[in-house]
Amino acid sequence: MASAVLPDDDWLASPVLRIDAATGVPLQLPLAGPGARTFAFLLDWAMRASLAVTWYLLAALSINGRVSFGIPEDAESLWYMVVALPASAIYFLYHIVLEVLMRGRTPGKRMAGVRVVAITGGAASVGALLLRNIFRLVDAMPFAYVVGLAFVLTTRRNVRIGDLAAGTVLVYDRSEPAEMRQRTEQRSAATLAAALAPLAEYRAVAHEVAVARRTQSTAARAPLEARYGRLHATVNVSAIRWRYATWSLFRDQIPAALLAMRAHLVWVTLWFILCVLAGGWLVSSYPNLIALFASPDMIATVERGDLWTDSLLNVTPSSILSVDLLTNNIVVALFAFVSGFLFGLGTLYLIGTNGLLIGALFAFTADHGLSDRLFQFIIAHGPVELSCICLAGAAGSYAGESLFRSPPGERSAAFAAASKEGGKVLLAVSLLLLGCGYIEGYISPNLDIPLLPRMVIGIGYFLFMLALLRGYLAGRSRDRRPLNV
């Protein structure tokens, strides 16, 4: 059990996370406050921005022969793949990759003296680190991380919404004497004695901590507390069997998560269909309303008897178009997921606007005799892509519902559990959208591919999606219900 309390002997000290340990001596981890979090964030922001800009300029120099932000007309595809895409990856994946590799730290967190740990005091899992970073999309709303800062200032443990969902906290990473740290590093040998040694020391240090808390001040016993915290994390870490974990995820956990959120999936799907019909009716009845859904260039192109999709490959190569589309699709799915936490209102808006847009475009193209060509463009990737958006929205609304349906004392735990279930579905959705991006970049805009192969690809990929989400591809039999594991 974990709780946030204030130290008895120093009212100026940070609140501590008190965790019941097997030794009988509670673990006390000092929680990082808004100042430390902000300092670490600003340091990391400066570093990732500098790294991204440096890569951009050096890569542009290798292509253009000079430092420039301009895009060369004769090497647009190469520029996109070598310059823009890696620079964007450095900026947006900085926190995710480094927190996983550095075990809850980043360079900024290390300089600020803080790290991410699980609410149990142990090392945060890879899934938890990924989930807490996905929620940066919510924390950044509506601008300048207003939501994230509000949560840090108002929650008892100074956590943002991503920490609530992932079950993590940010604590001060107190230093310990070099000789203590060296003893921990020397126990990396894969022997039984080396494996059992931390247990004995864990109990011994727990006894020392219990005595020190009665006789020493907070500052005096800080190195010993740090030692106790590190041993607690070492003893409570569990090995990950990646092959079994992946197999179990797709065979049992994702189907179980979808089963739990089936009601949300039904209402999100019905809402999407209703909005498609509403968008079609509005534009059919009031043609001028198409200006609300389409740009003037799109409207002019359709009125000339062409589709705006006909010239996609003439403007952008398939490789760039595919990467651009799959990136956009995954971002939309992420927003559909995180917007559901606003009591489902964000899901209603995002799913509704997408439905209205599709219905309006089909009605507008039908008035000009082009709806069959729009259908031919969409059929290969549309069934899975639209299903994935609905799945992401349902997962987000499922997590958001836990915030107001759970009793006040259980909301944090319920939200964390529901967010983890939604995160599993979001992982499957992201993998499926990778395939949609490839299809939409190479097959859908290719006018030489007839309708029948497009329909075969679209229906086949949709059946593949169903088999993946039901667990059949991972070996689950049809008469076996998914297990909650």
Coordinates of C-alpha atoms in Angstrom, one line a residue:
M1 CA 0.0 0.0 0.0
A2 CA 1.3 3.5 -0.9
S3 CA 0.4 6.8 0.5
A4 CA 1.8 10.4 0.4
V5 CA 2.7 11.9 3.8
L6 CA 4.7 14.7 5.2
P7 CA 7.9 14.0 7.2
D8 CA 7.4 14.6 10.9
D9 CA 10.8 16.2 11.6
D10 CA 11.0 18.7 8.7
W11 CA 7.9 20.6 7.6
L12 CA 9.9 22.2 4.8
A13 CA 10.8 18.8 3.3
S14 CA 9.0 17.3 0.3
P15 CA 6.0 14.9 0.8
V16 CA 7.2 11.3 0.8
L17 CA 5.6 8.2 -0.8
R18 CA 5.2 5.7 2.0
I19 CA 5.2 2.1 0.8
D20 CA 4.7 -1.0 3.0
A21 CA 7.6 -3.3 2.5
A22 CA 8.1 -7.0 3.2
T23 CA 10.7 -6.2 5.8
G24 CA 8.1 -4.5 8.0
V25 CA 10.0 -1.1 7.6
P26 CA 8.0 1.2 5.3
L27 CA 9.9 2.6 2.3
Q28 CA 9.8 6.4 2.1
L29 CA 10.5 8.0 -1.2
P30 CA 10.5 11.8 -1.4
L31 CA 8.2 13.0 -4.1
A32 CA 9.4 15.6 -6.7
G33 CA 7.4 18.8 -6.6
P34 CA 6.3 21.1 -9.3
G35 CA 9.6 23.0 -9.3
A36 CA 11.7 19.9 -9.8
R37 CA 9.4 18.6 -12.5
T38 CA 9.4 21.9 -14.4
F39 CA 13.2 22.2 -14.2
A40 CA 13.7 18.6 -15.5
F41 CA 11.2 19.2 -18.3
L42 CA 12.8 22.4 -19.4
L43 CA 16.3 20.8 -19.4
D44 CA 14.9 17.9 -21.5
W45 CA 13.1 20.2 -23.9
A46 CA 16.3 22.2 -24.5
M47 CA 18.2 19.0 -25.2
R48 CA 15.7 17.3 -27.5
A49 CA 15.1 20.5 -29.4
S50 CA 18.9 21.0 -29.8
L51 CA 19.4 17.4 -30.9
A52 CA 16.6 17.6 -33.5
V53 CA 17.8 21.0 -34.9
T54 CA 21.4 19.8 -35.0
W55 CA 20.4 16.6 -36.9
Y56 CA 18.2 18.7 -39.3
L57 CA 20.9 21.2 -40.2
L58 CA 23.7 18.6 -40.5
A59 CA 21.5 16.3 -42.7
A60 CA 20.4 19.2 -44.8
L61 CA 24.1 20.2 -45.2
S62 CA 24.9 16.7 -46.5
I63 CA 22.0 16.9 -49.1
N64 CA 22.0 20.6 -50.1
G65 CA 25.7 21.3 -49.7
R66 CA 24.9 24.1 -47.3
V67 CA 23.1 24.7 -44.0
S68 CA 19.5 25.5 -45.0
F69 CA 15.9 24.8 -44.0
G70 CA 14.8 24.7 -47.6
I71 CA 13.6 21.6 -49.3
P72 CA 15.5 20.8 -52.6
E73 CA 13.1 20.1 -55.5
D74 CA 15.3 17.4 -57.0
A75 CA 15.7 15.4 -53.8
E76 CA 12.4 15.9 -51.9
S77 CA 12.0 12.2 -51.1
L78 CA 15.6 11.8 -49.8
W79 CA 15.2 15.1 -47.8
Y80 CA 12.1 13.8 -46.1
M81 CA 13.4 10.4 -45.2
V82 CA 16.9 11.6 -44.1
V83 CA 16.3 15.0 -42.7
A84 CA 12.7 15.6 -41.6
L85 CA 11.6 12.2 -40.4
P86 CA 14.7 11.5 -38.2
A87 CA 14.6 15.0 -36.7
S88 CA 10.9 14.6 -35.8
A89 CA 11.6 11.2 -34.3
I90 CA 14.4 12.6 -32.1
Y91 CA 12.1 15.3 -30.8
F92 CA 8.9 13.3 -30.2
L93 CA 10.5 10.0 -29.1
Y94 CA 13.1 11.5 -26.8
H95 CA 11.2 10.9 -23.5
I96 CA 9.9 7.4 -24.5
V97 CA 13.2 5.9 -25.6
L98 CA 15.4 7.4 -22.9
E99 CA 13.1 6.7 -20.0
V100 CA 13.1 3.0 -21.1
L101 CA 16.9 2.8 -21.7
M102 CA 17.8 4.8 -18.6
R103 CA 15.3 3.1 -16.3
G104 CA 13.0 6.0 -15.6
R105 CA 15.5 8.8 -16.2
T106 CA 16.4 11.2 -18.9
P107 CA 19.4 13.5 -19.1
G108 CA 17.2 16.3 -17.8
K109 CA 15.7 14.2 -14.9
R110 CA 19.2 13.1 -14.0
M111 CA 20.5 16.7 -13.8
A112 CA 17.4 17.6 -11.8
G113 CA 18.0 14.6 -9.5
V114 CA 14.6 12.9 -10.1
R115 CA 13.4 9.6 -11.7
V116 CA 10.2 7.8 -12.5
V117 CA 9.3 4.8 -10.4
A118 CA 6.2 2.6 -10.1
I119 CA 3.7 3.4 -7.3
T120 CA 5.0 0.3 -5.5
G121 CA 8.5 1.8 -5.3
G122 CA 10.0 -0.6 -7.9
A123 CA 11.2 0.2 -11.4
A124 CA 8.5 1.3 -13.8
S125 CA 7.7 -1.2 -16.5
V126 CA 8.2 -0.5 -20.2
G127 CA 4.4 -0.4 -20.7
A128 CA 4.0 2.1 -17.9
L129 CA 6.7 4.4 -19.3
L130 CA 5.1 4.2 -22.8
L131 CA 1.6 4.9 -21.4
R132 CA 2.7 7.9 -19.3
N133 CA 4.4 9.5 -22.3
I134 CA 1.3 8.9 -24.6
F135 CA -0.6 11.1 -22.1
R136 CA 1.7 14.0 -22.8
L137 CA -0.9 14.8 -25.6
V138 CA -3.5 15.5 -22.8
D139 CA -1.0 17.3 -20.6
A140 CA -0.2 19.7 -23.4
M141 CA -3.8 20.8 -23.9
P142 CA -4.9 23.4 -24.6
F143 CA -1.4 25.0 -24.8
A144 CA 1.8 25.2 -22.8
Y145 CA 1.1 22.1 -20.7
V146 CA -1.8 23.8 -18.8
V147 CA -3.5 20.5 -18.0
G148 CA -0.3 18.8 -16.9
L149 CA 0.7 21.7 -14.7
A150 CA -2.8 21.9 -13.1
F151 CA -2.7 18.2 -12.2
V152 CA 0.8 18.5 -10.7
L153 CA -0.3 21.5 -8.6
T154 CA -3.5 20.0 -7.4
T155 CA -2.8 16.3 -6.8
R156 CA -1.5 15.0 -3.5
R157 CA 1.5 13.2 -5.1
N158 CA 2.3 16.0 -7.6
V159 CA 1.6 13.8 -10.6
R160 CA 0.3 14.6 -14.0
I161 CA -2.5 12.6 -15.7
G162 CA 0.0 10.3 -17.4
D163 CA 1.3 9.2 -14.1
L164 CA -2.2 8.5 -12.8
A165 CA -2.9 6.3 -15.9
A166 CA 0.5 4.5 -15.7
G167 CA 0.7 4.1 -12.0
T168 CA 4.0 6.0 -11.7
V169 CA 5.4 8.8 -9.6
L170 CA 8.4 11.1 -9.9
V171 CA 10.7 10.9 -6.9
Y172 CA 14.0 12.5 -5.9
D173 CA 16.8 10.3 -6.9
R174 CA 19.0 10.7 -3.9
S175 CA 22.6 9.9 -4.2
E176 CA 24.2 7.2 -2.1
P177 CA 27.9 6.7 -1.1
A178 CA 30.1 5.4 -3.9
E179 CA 31.0 2.2 -2.0
M180 CA 27.4 1.3 -1.6
R181 CA 26.7 1.8 -5.2
Q182 CA 29.7 -0.3 -6.2
R183 CA 28.4 -3.2 -4.1
T184 CA 25.2 -3.2 -6.1
E185 CA 26.9 -3.1 -9.4
Q186 CA 29.2 -6.0 -8.4
R187 CA 26.2 -8.3 -8.0
S188 CA 25.4 -8.6 -11.7
A189 CA 26.9 -12.1 -11.9
A190 CA 24.3 -14.8 -12.7
T191 CA 24.9 -17.0 -9.6
L192 CA 22.6 -18.0 -6.8
A193 CA 24.7 -16.4 -4.2
A194 CA 24.7 -13.1 -6.1
A195 CA 20.9 -13.3 -6.6
L196 CA 20.3 -14.0 -2.9
A197 CA 22.8 -11.4 -1.5
P198 CA 20.5 -8.4 -2.0
L199 CA 17.8 -10.1 0.0
A200 CA 20.1 -10.3 3.1
E201 CA 21.3 -6.8 2.7
Y202 CA 17.7 -5.6 2.1
R203 CA 16.7 -6.9 5.5
A204 CA 19.9 -5.5 7.1
V205 CA 19.5 -2.1 5.6
A206 CA 15.8 -2.1 6.7
H207 CA 16.9 -2.6 10.3
E208 CA 19.4 0.3 9.9
V209 CA 16.7 2.5 8.4
A210 CA 14.3 1.8 11.3
V211 CA 16.9 2.8 13.8
A212 CA 18.0 5.9 11.9
R213 CA 14.5 7.2 11.6
R214 CA 14.3 7.3 15.4
T215 CA 17.8 8.8 16.0
Q216 CA 18.7 10.9 12.9
S217 CA 17.3 13.8 10.9
T218 CA 15.9 13.5 7.4
A219 CA 19.1 15.0 5.9
A220 CA 21.4 12.8 7.9
R221 CA 19.8 9.5 6.9
A222 CA 19.2 10.4 3.3
P223 CA 22.0 8.2 1.9
L224 CA 20.7 5.3 3.9
E225 CA 17.1 5.9 2.6
A226 CA 18.5 6.0 -0.9
R227 CA 20.2 2.7 -0.4
Y228 CA 17.0 1.2 1.0
G229 CA 15.0 2.4 -2.0
R230 CA 17.5 1.0 -4.5
L231 CA 17.5 -2.4 -2.8
H232 CA 13.7 -2.4 -2.7
A233 CA 13.6 -1.8 -6.4
T234 CA 16.2 -4.5 -7.0
V235 CA 14.4 -7.1 -4.9
N236 CA 10.9 -6.3 -6.3
V237 CA 11.9 -6.3 -10.0
S238 CA 10.6 -9.2 -12.0
A239 CA 12.1 -10.6 -15.2
I240 CA 10.1 -10.1 -18.4
R241 CA 9.7 -13.1 -20.6
W242 CA 9.2 -11.2 -23.8
R243 CA 8.0 -14.1 -26.0
Y244 CA 5.4 -15.3 -23.5
A245 CA 4.4 -11.7 -22.6
T246 CA 3.8 -10.9 -26.3
W247 CA 1.9 -14.1 -27.0
S248 CA -0.3 -13.6 -23.9
L249 CA -1.0 -10.0 -24.8
F250 CA -2.4 -10.9 -28.2
R251 CA -4.0 -14.2 -27.3
D252 CA -5.7 -13.2 -24.0
Q253 CA -5.2 -9.6 -22.8
I254 CA -6.3 -7.6 -25.9
P255 CA -9.4 -9.8 -26.5
A256 CA -10.3 -9.5 -22.7
A257 CA -9.8 -5.7 -22.9
L258 CA -12.2 -5.4 -25.9
L259 CA -14.7 -7.6 -24.1
A260 CA -14.7 -5.3 -21.1
M261 CA -15.2 -2.2 -23.3
R262 CA -17.7 -3.7 -25.7
A263 CA -20.5 -1.3 -24.7
H264 CA -18.3 1.7 -25.4
L265 CA -17.3 0.2 -28.8
V266 CA -21.0 -0.2 -29.7
W267 CA -22.0 3.3 -28.9
V268 CA -18.9 4.8 -30.5
T269 CA -19.6 2.9 -33.7
L270 CA -23.3 3.8 -33.7
W271 CA -22.3 7.5 -33.1
F272 CA -19.9 7.3 -36.1
I273 CA -22.6 5.8 -38.4
L274 CA -25.1 8.4 -37.3
C275 CA -22.7 11.2 -38.0
V276 CA -21.9 9.8 -41.5
L277 CA -25.6 9.7 -42.3
A278 CA -26.1 13.2 -40.8
G279 CA -23.2 14.6 -42.9
G280 CA -24.6 13.1 -46.0
W281 CA -28.1 14.4 -45.4
L282 CA -26.9 17.9 -44.6
V283 CA -24.8 18.3 -47.8
S284 CA -27.5 16.6 -49.9
S285 CA -30.2 19.0 -48.6
Y286 CA -28.0 22.1 -48.4
P287 CA -25.1 21.8 -50.9
N288 CA -23.5 25.0 -49.9
L289 CA -22.6 23.4 -46.5
I290 CA -19.8 21.5 -48.2
A291 CA -17.7 24.6 -47.6
L292 CA -17.6 23.6 -43.9
F293 CA -16.0 20.3 -44.7
A294 CA -13.9 20.7 -47.8
S295 CA -11.3 23.3 -48.9
P296 CA -12.0 25.6 -51.9
D297 CA -9.4 23.6 -54.0
M298 CA -11.1 20.3 -53.2
I299 CA -14.5 21.8 -54.2
A300 CA -13.2 23.2 -57.4
T301 CA -11.5 19.9 -58.3
V302 CA -14.7 18.0 -57.9
E303 CA -16.7 20.5 -59.8
R304 CA -14.3 20.0 -62.7
G305 CA -15.1 16.3 -62.7
D306 CA -12.0 15.1 -60.9
L307 CA -11.1 13.8 -57.4
W308 CA -8.5 15.5 -55.3
T309 CA -7.0 12.0 -54.8
D310 CA -6.3 11.5 -58.5
S311 CA -3.1 13.5 -58.5
L312 CA -1.6 12.4 -55.2
L313 CA 1.2 10.3 -56.7
N314 CA 2.0 13.1 -59.1
V315 CA 2.7 15.4 -56.3
T316 CA 4.2 13.1 -53.6
P317 CA 6.1 9.8 -54.0
S318 CA 4.4 6.7 -52.5
S319 CA 7.1 6.3 -49.9
I320 CA 6.7 9.8 -48.5
L321 CA 2.9 9.6 -48.9
S322 CA 2.8 6.3 -47.0
V323 CA 4.9 7.6 -44.1
D324 CA 2.9 10.8 -43.9
L325 CA -0.4 9.1 -43.9
L326 CA 0.5 6.4 -41.3
T327 CA 1.9 9.1 -39.1
N328 CA -1.3 11.2 -39.4
N329 CA -3.5 8.1 -38.8
I330 CA -1.6 7.1 -35.6
V331 CA -1.7 10.7 -34.3
V332 CA -5.5 10.8 -34.9
A333 CA -5.9 7.5 -33.1
L334 CA -3.8 8.8 -30.1
F335 CA -6.0 11.9 -30.0
A336 CA -9.2 9.7 -30.2
F337 CA -7.8 7.7 -27.2
V338 CA -6.7 10.6 -25.0
S339 CA -9.7 12.8 -25.8
G340 CA -12.0 10.1 -24.3
F341 CA -10.6 11.0 -20.8
L342 CA -12.6 14.2 -20.9
F343 CA -15.7 12.2 -19.8
G344 CA -16.1 10.9 -23.3
L345 CA -16.8 14.4 -24.7
G346 CA -13.6 14.4 -26.7
T347 CA -14.5 11.1 -28.3
L348 CA -17.9 12.4 -29.3
Y349 CA -16.3 15.4 -30.9
L350 CA -13.5 13.6 -32.8
I351 CA -15.6 10.6 -34.0
G352 CA -18.4 12.9 -34.8
T353 CA -16.4 15.3 -37.0
N354 CA -14.8 12.4 -38.8
G355 CA -18.2 10.9 -39.5
L356 CA -19.7 14.2 -40.7
L357 CA -16.7 14.7 -43.0
I358 CA -17.0 11.3 -44.6
G359 CA -20.7 11.6 -45.1
A360 CA -20.5 15.1 -46.5
L361 CA -17.7 14.1 -49.0
F362 CA -19.7 11.2 -50.3
A363 CA -22.8 13.3 -50.7
F364 CA -20.9 16.0 -52.5
T365 CA -19.1 13.6 -54.8
A366 CA -22.4 11.8 -55.5
D367 CA -23.9 15.1 -56.7
H368 CA -21.2 15.2 -59.3
G369 CA -21.2 11.5 -60.2
L370 CA -17.9 10.8 -58.5
S371 CA -19.0 8.8 -55.4
D372 CA -18.0 5.5 -57.1
R373 CA -14.4 6.7 -57.6
L374 CA -14.3 7.9 -54.0
F375 CA -15.5 4.5 -52.9
Q376 CA -12.8 2.9 -55.0
F377 CA -10.1 5.0 -53.3
I378 CA -11.3 4.3 -49.8
I379 CA -12.3 0.6 -49.9
A380 CA -8.7 -0.8 -49.6
H381 CA -7.8 1.0 -46.4
G382 CA -11.0 2.6 -45.1
P383 CA -12.6 -0.4 -43.3
V384 CA -9.7 -1.0 -41.0
E385 CA -8.6 2.6 -40.7
L386 CA -12.1 3.8 -39.6
S387 CA -12.5 0.8 -37.3
C388 CA -9.2 1.6 -35.6
I389 CA -10.3 5.2 -35.0
C390 CA -13.5 3.9 -33.4
L391 CA -11.5 1.4 -31.3
A392 CA -9.2 4.1 -30.1
G393 CA -12.1 6.3 -29.2
A394 CA -13.9 3.5 -27.3
A395 CA -10.7 2.7 -25.4
G396 CA -10.4 6.3 -24.3
S397 CA -14.0 6.7 -23.3
Y398 CA -13.7 3.4 -21.3
A399 CA -10.8 4.9 -19.3
G400 CA -12.6 8.3 -19.0
E401 CA -15.7 6.7 -17.6
S402 CA -13.7 5.2 -14.7
L403 CA -13.0 8.7 -13.5
F404 CA -16.6 9.5 -12.6
R405 CA -18.2 6.1 -12.1
S406 CA -15.8 4.8 -9.5
P407 CA -16.1 5.7 -5.8
P408 CA -13.9 8.7 -4.8
G409 CA -11.3 6.6 -3.0
E410 CA -10.9 4.2 -5.9
R411 CA -10.8 6.6 -8.9
S412 CA -7.0 6.6 -9.2
A413 CA -6.7 2.8 -9.2
A414 CA -9.7 2.4 -11.5
F415 CA -8.4 5.0 -13.9
A416 CA -4.9 3.3 -14.0
A417 CA -6.4 -0.1 -14.6
A418 CA -8.8 1.1 -17.3
S419 CA -6.0 3.1 -19.0
K420 CA -3.7 0.1 -19.1
E421 CA -6.5 -1.9 -20.8
G422 CA -7.0 0.9 -23.3
G423 CA -3.3 1.0 -23.9
K424 CA -3.3 -2.6 -24.9
V425 CA -6.0 -1.9 -27.5
L426 CA -4.1 1.2 -28.7
L427 CA -1.0 -0.9 -29.3
A428 CA -3.0 -3.3 -31.6
V429 CA -4.6 -0.3 -33.3
S430 CA -1.2 1.3 -34.0
L431 CA 0.1 -1.9 -35.6
L432 CA -2.9 -2.1 -37.8
L433 CA -2.6 1.5 -38.8
L434 CA 0.9 0.8 -40.1
G435 CA -0.6 -1.5 -42.7
C436 CA -3.3 1.1 -43.5
G437 CA -0.6 3.7 -44.1
Y438 CA 1.2 1.4 -46.6
I439 CA -2.1 0.5 -48.4
E440 CA -3.1 4.2 -48.5
G441 CA 0.2 5.3 -49.9
Y442 CA 0.9 2.6 -52.5
I443 CA -2.5 1.1 -53.5
S444 CA -5.4 3.5 -52.8
P445 CA -4.1 6.4 -55.0
N446 CA -2.8 4.1 -57.8
L447 CA -5.4 4.6 -60.6
D448 CA -4.1 1.5 -62.5
I449 CA -5.4 -0.9 -59.8
P450 CA -9.0 -2.0 -60.5
L451 CA -11.8 -2.2 -58.0
L452 CA -11.8 -6.0 -57.5
P453 CA -8.3 -6.2 -56.1
R454 CA -8.9 -3.2 -53.9
M455 CA -12.0 -4.9 -52.4
V456 CA -10.1 -8.1 -51.9
I457 CA -7.4 -6.2 -50.0
G458 CA -9.8 -4.2 -48.0
I459 CA -12.0 -7.1 -47.0
G460 CA -9.0 -9.4 -46.4
Y461 CA -7.3 -6.8 -44.2
F462 CA -10.5 -6.3 -42.2
L463 CA -10.8 -10.1 -41.6
F464 CA -7.1 -10.0 -40.5
M465 CA -7.9 -7.2 -38.0
L466 CA -10.8 -9.3 -36.6
A467 CA -8.6 -12.4 -36.2
L468 CA -5.9 -10.3 -34.5
L469 CA -8.2 -8.6 -32.1
R470 CA -10.0 -11.8 -31.2
G471 CA -6.7 -13.6 -30.5
Y472 CA -7.1 -16.2 -33.2
L473 CA -3.7 -15.3 -34.8
A474 CA -2.0 -15.9 -31.4
G475 CA -3.6 -19.4 -31.0
R476 CA -6.8 -18.8 -29.1
S477 CA -9.5 -21.3 -30.0
R478 CA -13.0 -20.1 -30.9
D479 CA -14.6 -21.8 -27.9
R480 CA -12.2 -20.2 -25.4
R481 CA -13.1 -17.0 -23.7
P482 CA -10.3 -14.5 -23.2
L483 CA -8.5 -14.6 -19.9
N484 CA -7.7 -11.6 -17.7
V485 CA -4.0 -12.0 -17.1

